[in-house]
Coordinates of C-alpha atoms and ligand atoms in Angstrom, one line a residue:
M1 CA 16.5 -23.3 41.6
E2 CA 17.0 -20.5 38.9
I3 CA 19.7 -19.0 41.3
F4 CA 22.0 -22.2 40.1
S5 CA 21.7 -21.6 36.2
I6 CA 24.1 -19.0 35.0
S7 CA 25.8 -18.2 38.3
S8 CA 26.7 -21.4 39.2
L9 CA 28.1 -22.1 35.8
L10 CA 30.2 -19.0 36.0
L11 CA 31.4 -20.4 39.3
L12 CA 32.2 -23.7 38.3
F13 CA 34.4 -22.1 35.4
F14 CA 36.1 -19.7 37.6
L15 CA 36.5 -22.0 40.7
P16 CA 39.9 -24.0 39.3
F17 CA 41.5 -20.5 38.4
S18 CA 40.4 -18.4 41.2
S19 CA 40.9 -21.0 43.9
L20 CA 44.5 -21.3 42.8
P21 CA 45.9 -18.2 44.7
S22 CA 43.8 -18.9 47.7
P23 CA 45.6 -20.7 50.2
A24 CA 43.3 -20.4 53.2
I25 CA 39.4 -20.8 52.5
A26 CA 39.2 -22.5 56.1
R27 CA 35.7 -21.0 57.1
G28 CA 34.2 -21.5 53.6
G29 CA 34.9 -20.8 49.7
E30 CA 33.0 -17.6 50.2
R31 CA 36.4 -15.4 49.5
I32 CA 36.2 -16.8 46.0
S33 CA 32.9 -15.5 45.4
S34 CA 33.3 -12.0 47.0
N35 CA 36.5 -11.7 44.7
L36 CA 34.7 -12.6 41.8
F37 CA 31.3 -10.9 42.3
S38 CA 33.2 -7.6 44.2
G39 CA 30.5 -4.9 44.5
S40 CA 27.6 -6.5 43.1
V41 CA 24.8 -6.7 45.7
N42 CA 22.5 -8.7 43.7
S43 CA 20.5 -12.0 45.0
N44 CA 22.9 -14.7 42.6
N45 CA 25.1 -14.2 45.6
W46 CA 22.7 -16.2 47.9
L47 CA 24.2 -19.1 45.7
F48 CA 27.3 -19.2 48.0
K49 CA 24.9 -20.2 50.7
R50 CA 25.2 -23.7 52.0
H51 CA 25.0 -26.2 49.6
L52 CA 28.6 -27.2 48.1
F53 CA 29.3 -28.1 44.6
E54 CA 30.1 -31.9 44.2
A55 CA 33.7 -32.2 43.8
N56 CA 34.7 -35.1 41.4
H57 CA 37.8 -35.5 43.3
S58 CA 38.2 -36.5 46.8
P59 CA 39.9 -33.4 48.6
V60 CA 41.8 -35.6 50.9
R61 CA 43.9 -38.6 50.0
G62 CA 42.8 -41.6 51.7
D63 CA 46.3 -42.3 53.4
F64 CA 45.6 -39.1 55.6
A65 CA 43.3 -40.3 57.5
H66 CA 45.5 -42.8 58.8
G67 CA 46.5 -42.2 62.4
Y68 CA 43.1 -40.2 63.1
M69 CA 40.8 -41.6 65.2
T70 CA 37.6 -43.2 62.9
N71 CA 34.3 -42.2 64.1
S72 CA 33.8 -45.3 66.0
E73 CA 37.3 -44.8 67.8
L74 CA 36.5 -41.4 68.7
E75 CA 33.1 -42.9 70.4
K76 CA 35.2 -45.2 72.3
A77 CA 37.6 -42.7 73.5
V78 CA 34.6 -40.5 74.5
K79 CA 32.9 -43.3 76.6
E80 CA 36.3 -44.5 78.0
F81 CA 36.8 -40.9 79.1
G82 CA 33.4 -41.1 80.8
R83 CA 34.2 -44.4 82.6
R84 CA 37.9 -43.2 83.5
C85 CA 36.6 -39.8 84.8
S86 CA 33.1 -40.3 85.8
K87 CA 33.6 -38.3 89.1
I88 CA 34.4 -34.9 86.7
S89 CA 32.5 -35.8 83.8
R90 CA 29.1 -36.4 81.9
I91 CA 28.6 -37.8 78.6
Y92 CA 25.6 -36.9 76.4
S93 CA 24.5 -36.6 72.9
I94 CA 22.9 -33.5 71.3
G95 CA 21.5 -35.6 68.4
E96 CA 22.2 -37.3 65.8
S97 CA 24.2 -36.7 61.9
V98 CA 22.6 -37.5 58.8
K99 CA 24.0 -40.9 58.6
R100 CA 22.6 -41.3 62.5
I101 CA 26.1 -40.8 64.0
P102 CA 25.4 -39.6 67.7
L103 CA 26.8 -36.4 68.5
W104 CA 28.7 -37.1 71.7
V105 CA 29.5 -34.0 74.1
I106 CA 31.6 -34.3 77.2
E107 CA 30.5 -32.1 80.0
I108 CA 33.9 -31.5 82.4
S109 CA 33.0 -29.7 85.7
D110 CA 33.2 -30.9 89.3
K111 CA 29.5 -31.0 89.3
P112 CA 28.5 -32.6 86.1
G113 CA 25.0 -32.2 84.8
Q114 CA 24.2 -29.9 88.0
E115 CA 23.2 -26.3 87.5
E116 CA 25.5 -24.2 89.4
A117 CA 26.3 -20.4 89.3
E118 CA 28.9 -20.6 87.2
P119 CA 29.7 -19.9 83.3
S120 CA 29.7 -22.4 81.0
F121 CA 32.1 -22.9 78.0
K122 CA 31.8 -25.0 75.0
F123 CA 34.1 -26.2 72.3
I124 CA 33.1 -27.8 69.3
G125 CA 35.3 -29.5 66.7
N126 CA 35.2 -30.8 63.0
M127 CA 32.3 -28.8 61.9
H128 CA 34.1 -29.0 58.5
G129 CA 34.5 -32.6 57.7
D130 CA 38.1 -32.0 56.3
E131 CA 39.3 -30.3 59.1
P132 CA 39.7 -32.9 62.0
V133 CA 42.6 -31.4 64.0
G134 CA 40.2 -30.1 66.0
R135 CA 38.3 -33.5 67.0
E136 CA 41.7 -34.9 68.2
L137 CA 42.7 -31.6 70.0
L138 CA 39.4 -32.1 71.9
I139 CA 40.1 -35.4 72.9
L140 CA 43.4 -34.7 74.3
L141 CA 42.1 -31.4 76.0
A142 CA 39.4 -33.7 78.0
N143 CA 42.0 -36.1 79.2
W144 CA 44.6 -33.7 79.6
L145 CA 42.3 -31.8 82.2
C146 CA 41.1 -35.1 83.9
D147 CA 44.8 -36.3 84.7
N148 CA 45.5 -32.6 85.8
Y149 CA 42.7 -32.1 88.2
M150 CA 44.2 -31.2 91.5
K151 CA 47.5 -31.3 90.5
D152 CA 47.4 -28.6 87.8
P153 CA 46.3 -25.3 89.1
L154 CA 44.5 -24.2 85.6
A155 CA 43.0 -27.8 85.4
T156 CA 41.7 -27.1 89.0
L157 CA 40.1 -23.7 88.5
I158 CA 38.7 -24.5 85.1
I159 CA 36.9 -27.6 86.8
K160 CA 36.0 -26.4 89.8
N161 CA 34.4 -22.8 88.2
V162 CA 33.3 -23.8 84.7
H163 CA 31.1 -26.2 83.3
L164 CA 33.2 -27.2 80.0
H165 CA 31.3 -28.6 77.3
I166 CA 33.3 -30.6 74.3
L167 CA 31.4 -31.6 71.0
P168 CA 34.6 -33.2 69.3
T169 CA 32.8 -33.6 65.8
L170 CA 29.9 -31.9 64.7
N171 CA 30.4 -33.4 61.4
P172 CA 31.2 -37.0 61.4
D173 CA 29.9 -37.8 58.2
G174 CA 32.0 -35.1 56.5
F175 CA 34.7 -36.3 58.1
T176 CA 34.4 -40.2 57.0
L177 CA 33.8 -38.6 53.4
R178 CA 36.8 -36.6 53.9
R179 CA 34.8 -33.3 52.7
R180 CA 34.1 -30.1 54.2
G181 CA 29.9 -30.5 53.9
N182 CA 28.0 -33.2 55.9
A183 CA 26.6 -36.2 53.9
N184 CA 24.0 -34.1 52.3
N185 CA 26.9 -31.5 51.0
F186 CA 26.0 -28.7 52.9
D187 CA 28.5 -26.4 54.6
L188 CA 27.0 -26.5 58.1
N189 CA 29.1 -23.1 58.6
R190 CA 26.4 -21.7 56.3
D191 CA 23.3 -23.3 57.9
F192 CA 22.5 -21.1 60.5
P193 CA 19.9 -18.1 60.7
D194 CA 21.5 -15.3 59.3
R195 CA 21.4 -11.7 60.5
F196 CA 20.6 -9.9 57.4
S197 CA 19.1 -12.5 54.8
P198 CA 16.4 -14.8 55.3
M199 CA 18.3 -17.7 53.6
N200 CA 18.2 -20.3 56.4
D201 CA 15.0 -19.4 58.1
D202 CA 13.3 -22.5 56.7
V203 CA 13.3 -24.8 59.5
D204 CA 12.3 -27.8 57.6
S205 CA 15.4 -27.5 55.3
R206 CA 18.1 -27.1 58.0
Q207 CA 20.7 -29.6 58.6
P208 CA 20.4 -32.6 61.4
E209 CA 23.8 -31.0 62.7
T210 CA 22.7 -27.5 62.7
K211 CA 19.1 -28.6 64.3
A212 CA 21.2 -30.3 67.2
I213 CA 23.3 -27.1 68.1
M214 CA 20.3 -25.2 67.9
G215 CA 18.6 -27.4 70.1
W216 CA 21.3 -27.8 72.7
M217 CA 21.8 -24.1 73.3
K218 CA 17.8 -24.0 73.6
G219 CA 17.9 -25.0 77.3
R220 CA 21.2 -24.2 77.9
H221 CA 23.3 -20.7 78.4
F222 CA 26.8 -20.5 77.3
T223 CA 28.8 -17.6 78.3
A224 CA 31.4 -18.2 75.4
S225 CA 32.2 -20.9 72.9
A226 CA 35.1 -21.8 70.3
S227 CA 34.9 -23.6 67.0
L228 CA 37.9 -25.3 66.0
H229 CA 38.6 -25.1 62.1
G230 CA 41.8 -25.6 59.9
G231 CA 43.2 -24.0 57.1
A232 CA 44.8 -20.9 58.6
L233 CA 46.4 -19.9 61.7
V234 CA 44.1 -17.1 63.4
A235 CA 41.9 -16.4 66.0
N236 CA 38.5 -15.2 64.0
Y237 CA 35.7 -13.0 65.9
P238 CA 32.5 -11.6 65.2
W239 CA 31.3 -10.3 62.9
D240 CA 31.6 -12.4 60.1
G241 CA 28.8 -11.0 57.8
T242 CA 28.5 -7.6 56.8
D243 CA 25.2 -5.6 56.1
D244 CA 26.3 -4.6 52.5
R245 CA 27.9 -7.9 51.5
R246 CA 31.5 -6.1 51.2
K247 CA 34.6 -7.4 52.7
W248 CA 35.2 -4.6 55.5
Y249 CA 36.2 -4.3 59.2
Y250 CA 32.5 -4.9 60.5
A251 CA 32.9 -4.2 64.1
C252 CA 30.4 -5.6 66.4
P253 CA 29.4 -3.9 69.6
D254 CA 31.8 -6.0 71.8
D255 CA 34.8 -5.6 69.1
K256 CA 37.1 -4.9 72.3
T257 CA 36.2 -7.7 74.3
F258 CA 36.6 -10.0 71.1
Q259 CA 39.8 -8.8 70.4
Y260 CA 40.8 -9.4 74.0
M261 CA 39.3 -12.8 73.8
A262 CA 41.0 -13.8 70.3
S263 CA 44.5 -12.2 71.6
V264 CA 44.1 -14.6 74.9
Y265 CA 44.1 -17.5 72.4
S266 CA 46.8 -16.3 69.9
R267 CA 49.1 -14.9 72.8
S268 CA 49.3 -18.3 74.3
H269 CA 49.9 -20.3 71.2
H270 CA 53.1 -21.5 69.9
N271 CA 53.3 -19.1 67.3
M272 CA 49.7 -17.9 66.2
S273 CA 50.5 -14.1 67.1
L274 CA 53.8 -13.8 65.0
S275 CA 51.5 -14.3 61.9
K276 CA 52.3 -12.0 59.0
E277 CA 48.7 -12.2 57.4
F278 CA 47.0 -11.5 60.7
P279 CA 48.3 -8.8 63.0
G280 CA 48.5 -10.3 66.5
G281 CA 47.2 -13.8 65.0
I282 CA 43.6 -12.3 65.1
T283 CA 41.0 -11.2 62.7
N284 CA 37.5 -9.7 62.3
G285 CA 35.8 -12.1 60.0
A286 CA 34.1 -10.0 57.6
S287 CA 37.5 -8.0 57.2
W288 CA 39.2 -11.5 56.4
Y289 CA 36.3 -12.7 53.8
P290 CA 32.6 -12.4 54.7
I291 CA 30.2 -15.4 55.5
Y292 CA 26.5 -15.9 55.7
G293 CA 24.6 -18.1 57.8
G294 CA 27.6 -19.1 60.1
M295 CA 27.2 -20.4 63.8
Q296 CA 29.5 -17.7 65.4
D297 CA 27.3 -14.4 64.6
W298 CA 24.3 -16.5 65.4
N299 CA 25.4 -17.7 69.0
Y300 CA 26.7 -13.9 69.7
I301 CA 23.2 -12.5 68.4
H302 CA 20.9 -14.7 69.4
K303 CA 22.2 -16.9 72.3
G304 CA 24.2 -14.6 74.2
C305 CA 27.4 -16.4 73.5
F306 CA 30.9 -14.9 72.8
E307 CA 31.9 -17.3 70.2
L308 CA 35.5 -17.5 68.2
T309 CA 36.2 -19.2 65.5
L310 CA 39.8 -20.7 65.8
E311 CA 41.9 -21.7 62.7
V312 CA 44.4 -23.9 64.2
S313 CA 46.6 -25.2 61.4
D314 CA 47.5 -24.0 58.0
N315 CA 47.1 -27.7 56.8
K316 CA 43.6 -28.4 57.1
W317 CA 44.8 -32.1 57.5
P318 CA 48.2 -32.7 58.5
K319 CA 49.7 -36.0 59.3
A320 CA 48.7 -37.6 62.5
N321 CA 52.3 -37.6 63.8
E322 CA 51.7 -34.1 63.7
L323 CA 49.0 -33.7 66.0
P324 CA 50.9 -34.1 69.2
I325 CA 52.9 -31.1 68.6
L326 CA 50.0 -29.4 67.1
W327 CA 48.2 -30.1 70.7
E328 CA 51.4 -28.6 72.3
Y329 CA 51.1 -25.4 70.3
N330 CA 47.3 -25.3 71.1
R331 CA 47.4 -26.6 74.8
M332 CA 47.9 -23.1 76.6
S333 CA 45.3 -21.4 74.4
M334 CA 42.6 -23.4 74.8
L335 CA 43.0 -23.7 78.7
N336 CA 43.7 -19.9 78.9
L337 CA 40.5 -19.3 77.0
V338 CA 38.4 -21.2 78.8
A339 CA 39.9 -19.7 82.1
S340 CA 39.3 -16.4 81.1
L341 CA 35.7 -16.7 81.6
V342 CA 36.6 -17.0 85.5
K343 CA 40.0 -14.9 85.6
T344 CA 38.2 -11.6 83.8
G345 CA 35.0 -10.0 83.2
V346 CA 32.7 -9.0 85.4
H347 CA 30.6 -11.4 87.6
G348 CA 27.9 -11.6 90.2
R349 CA 24.3 -12.2 91.0
I350 CA 21.3 -10.1 91.1
V351 CA 18.5 -10.7 93.9
S352 CA 15.6 -9.0 95.0
S353 CA 15.8 -6.7 97.9
D354 CA 12.5 -8.2 99.0
N355 CA 13.0 -11.6 99.8
G356 CA 16.6 -12.4 98.2
Q357 CA 15.2 -14.3 95.2
P358 CA 17.7 -14.1 92.5
L359 CA 16.2 -12.2 89.3
P360 CA 17.0 -12.6 85.6
A361 CA 18.1 -9.3 85.0
S362 CA 19.4 -7.9 82.0
I363 CA 23.1 -6.4 82.4
M364 CA 24.3 -3.5 80.3
I365 CA 27.5 -1.8 79.4
K366 CA 27.5 2.1 78.6
G367 CA 28.7 2.3 75.4
I368 CA 28.2 -1.3 74.3
N369 CA 24.7 -2.2 72.6
Y370 CA 24.4 -5.5 73.9
T371 CA 22.7 -6.9 76.6
V372 CA 23.8 -9.8 79.1
K373 CA 21.2 -12.0 80.7
A374 CA 21.2 -13.0 84.5
G375 CA 20.4 -16.8 84.8
R376 CA 17.0 -17.6 86.1
V377 CA 17.8 -20.3 88.6
F378 CA 20.6 -18.1 90.6
G379 CA 20.5 -14.7 89.1
N380 CA 24.2 -15.0 88.2
Y381 CA 25.7 -13.1 85.5
H382 CA 29.0 -13.3 83.9
R383 CA 30.0 -10.4 81.5
L384 CA 33.0 -10.6 79.5
L385 CA 34.8 -7.5 79.0
A386 CA 38.7 -6.2 77.9
P387 CA 40.5 -5.3 81.0
G388 CA 42.0 -2.1 82.0
E389 CA 39.0 0.0 81.3
S390 CA 36.3 1.6 83.2
Y391 CA 32.9 0.8 82.5
E392 CA 29.5 2.0 83.7
V393 CA 27.2 -1.0 84.3
T394 CA 23.2 -0.9 84.6
V395 CA 21.0 -3.4 85.8
T396 CA 17.5 -3.5 84.9
M397 CA 14.7 -5.7 85.6
P398 CA 10.8 -5.3 84.9
G399 CA 8.9 -4.5 88.3
Y400 CA 12.4 -3.3 89.9
K401 CA 14.4 0.1 90.1
S402 CA 17.5 0.0 88.0
K403 CA 20.8 0.4 89.4
A404 CA 24.1 1.7 88.0
T405 CA 27.3 1.7 89.1
H406 CA 31.1 2.3 87.9
I407 CA 33.6 -0.1 87.8
L408 CA 37.5 0.0 87.0
L409 CA 38.2 -3.3 85.2
G410 CA 41.9 -4.4 85.8
D411 CA 43.6 -7.5 85.0
E412 CA 41.3 -9.7 87.4
A413 CA 37.9 -10.6 87.4
A414 CA 35.8 -8.2 89.2
S415 CA 32.7 -9.3 91.3
L416 CA 29.7 -7.0 91.5
D417 CA 26.4 -8.1 92.8
F418 CA 23.2 -6.1 92.6
I419 CA 20.3 -6.1 95.2
L420 CA 17.1 -4.4 93.6
D421 CA 14.6 -2.7 95.0
P422 CA 11.1 -3.5 93.7
V423 CA 8.6 -0.4 92.2
K424 CA 6.1 -0.4 94.9
D425 CA 3.4 1.8 96.2
P426 CA 3.9 4.3 98.7
P427 CA 2.4 3.0 101.6
K428 CA 4.1 -0.3 101.7
Q429 CA 7.3 1.8 101.5
K430 CA 6.8 3.4 104.5
L431 CA 6.9 0.4 106.8
P432 CA 9.1 0.9 110.1
H433 CA 13.1 0.6 109.0
G434 CA 12.2 0.0 105.5
C435 CA 11.3 -3.3 106.3
D436 CA 10.7 -5.2 103.1
C437 CA 10.3 -8.4 104.4
I438 CA 6.4 -8.3 105.5
N439 CA 4.7 -9.7 102.1
D440 CA 1.8 -11.3 103.9
N441 CA -1.2 -8.7 103.6
N442 CA -2.6 -10.0 106.6
S443 CA 0.0 -9.0 109.0
K444 CA 0.2 -5.6 107.2
L445 CA -3.3 -5.1 108.2
E446 CA -2.6 -6.3 111.6
L447 CA 0.0 -3.8 112.0
V448 CA -2.1 -1.0 110.8
E449 CA -4.8 -1.8 113.2
L450 CA -2.1 -2.0 116.2
L451 CA -1.0 1.4 115.1
N452 CA -4.5 2.9 115.0
G453 CA -5.0 1.4 118.4
N454 CA -4.1 3.0 122.0
H455 CA -1.5 0.3 122.7
L456 CA 1.4 2.4 121.5
K457 CA 4.0 0.9 123.7
I458 CA 3.3 -2.8 122.4
T459 CA 2.6 -1.5 119.0
L460 CA 6.4 0.2 119.0
A461 CA 7.8 -3.0 120.4
V462 CA 5.9 -5.2 117.9
V463 CA 7.6 -3.0 115.4
G464 CA 10.7 -3.1 116.6
I465 CA 10.9 -6.7 117.1
L466 CA 9.3 -7.3 113.7
G467 CA 11.9 -4.6 112.3
F468 CA 15.0 -6.4 113.8
T469 CA 13.7 -9.6 112.7
C470 CA 13.6 -8.4 109.1
L471 CA 17.1 -6.8 109.2
V472 CA 18.4 -10.0 110.6
L473 CA 16.8 -12.2 108.1
R474 CA 18.0 -9.7 105.1
R475 CA 21.4 -9.7 106.2
K476 CA 21.6 -13.3 106.5
M477 CA 20.2 -13.7 103.2
I478 CA 22.8 -11.2 101.4
F479 CA 25.3 -13.0 103.6
K480 CA 24.4 -16.2 102.5
F481 CA 24.4 -15.2 98.6
R482 CA 27.9 -13.3 99.4
R483 CA 29.3 -16.5 100.9
Q484 CA 27.8 -18.9 97.6
K485 CA 29.2 -16.1 95.2
Q486 CA 32.7 -16.2 97.0
A487 CA 32.9 -20.0 97.0
M488 CA 32.2 -19.5 93.4
V489 CA 34.9 -17.4 92.0
G490 CA 36.8 -17.7 95.0
N491 CA 37.1 -14.2 94.3
K492 CA 39.5 -11.2 95.8
R493 CA 37.0 -8.2 94.9
Q494 CA 34.0 -8.1 96.2
N495 CA 31.5 -5.4 95.2
V496 CA 27.9 -4.9 96.1
V497 CA 25.4 -2.4 94.5
Ligands
NAG1 C1 54.3 -21.6 63.3 O1 55.2 -22.8 63.4 C2 54.9 -24.0 62.6 C3 55.8 -25.0 62.9 O2 57.2 -24.8 63.6 C4 55.3 -23.4 61.0 O3 55.2 -24.2 60.3 C5 54.4 -22.2 60.6 O4 54.7 -21.4 59.5 C6 54.6 -20.9 61.8 N1 53.8 -20.0 61.6 C7 53.8 -18.6 62.1 C8 52.9 -17.6 61.7 O5 55.0 -18.1 62.3
NAG2 C1 21.5 -1.8 69.0 O1 21.2 -3.0 68.5 C2 20.0 -3.3 67.9 C3 20.1 -4.9 67.5 O2 20.5 -5.5 68.4 C4 19.7 -2.4 66.8 O3 18.2 -2.8 66.6 C5 19.4 -1.1 67.6 O4 19.5 0.0 66.3 C6 20.9 -0.6 68.1 N1 21.0 0.8 68.8 C7 22.0 1.6 68.9 C8 22.2 3.0 69.2 O5 22.8 1.7 67.9
ZN3 ZN1 36.5 -24.7 58.7

């Protein structure tokens, strides 16, 4: 490729110098590139995308792996967990690495593998092969949850109300090679479709690990997620990339929501929020250093999933005897972040007033250019939002009348259900008691005939009975889904619109 010619030589020349003062290139060497070519928006910048330069030296000395699980030990740990905690978990694989190592996922829930009207969260570790702390923390997290179910309120809340999916390692080959990239030496956090450039649009050149993540998300919706990295101590949120390739605070529509989520992590951490480099221990990705083709922005734009990139230790590969303390530092952060899916935000179900059918409607917040979709099976939605503000929530669904309402979101989650009326032709709307229950065309015709006849008393009686039955059915239906809803969040505030 021609773009590799001059610029790559330049980069190779500058790399040793420019990387010296740069302590944390956790999400990538892009920081170097933006310093080098600041302001130059030419196509040569594409070279900093996915394919990493071969390093002659191994970035991590052999003894550093000591005490960390090998890939086969990790696989064993996952399967052992599945056996030990079989009631609240399910083990599955989302694909394979280049070297054909399965990418195992642990799902934790009181009803693993079942679809429920609950939010899902995913944790991804070890996307960069030389950042292995995450994979260890995630195995510890899974086991802690299993050991504390029905003992610790937070563990119980998570297992009962969230479907938590844990992928300890996305890059097992990179881990074995002790380097950032995968076996083809591609940086997986530059391999996703990008918002501003077509650089990763070629499906065939996508890495198997990236394909696995994208395939995973095809049949599943995650409300939020986090990918665990190392090399800094900060909770990073979208956007990661900017439209002009400059380094500046590039806020996404949900900037406030993300600041809140990132703060949940940093403030629950041992000392992340005390950072001198990052106020509050959080950062907008692009204001730190922009990257392109990252997983985080792709999740938010394309998958309705609010993803954070968590840098959990300054040292990418600390000695294994530091892992227990790193787990202690991060434990409450991880738990509180997952629990925030239930404890904050606006949640509810959207059904048709016609027949109580769940509707995969769109939920919009005034002033935030972002749409959250309700689920197809249950019509449930989970809209994360920064607390302490009032919001105007609008729900739209083709074929139905939109509804809007205001809500003041406090420190707790709010429950907000919508019953949408279908857009109908006028005659049908004039049925007695606004009864929507008679969908059947025959019964409607009969009703019309009766009305035209002379049996007025009988007609009125029939209409009355039908109307009453309708009301009862409708009430029952609404009641039922309210009850299901209550069971789901165990919630305090209940609103129906
Ligand atoms: C957090 O604590 C660790 C371990 O004590 C220390 O190495 C690190 O410098 C601290 N970071 C901040 C931002 O206080
Ligand atoms: C809203 O976001 C979409 C992309 O998701 C964009 O095309 C559109 O211009 C935005 N609208 C406003 C008013 O910013
Ligand atoms: Zn990383």
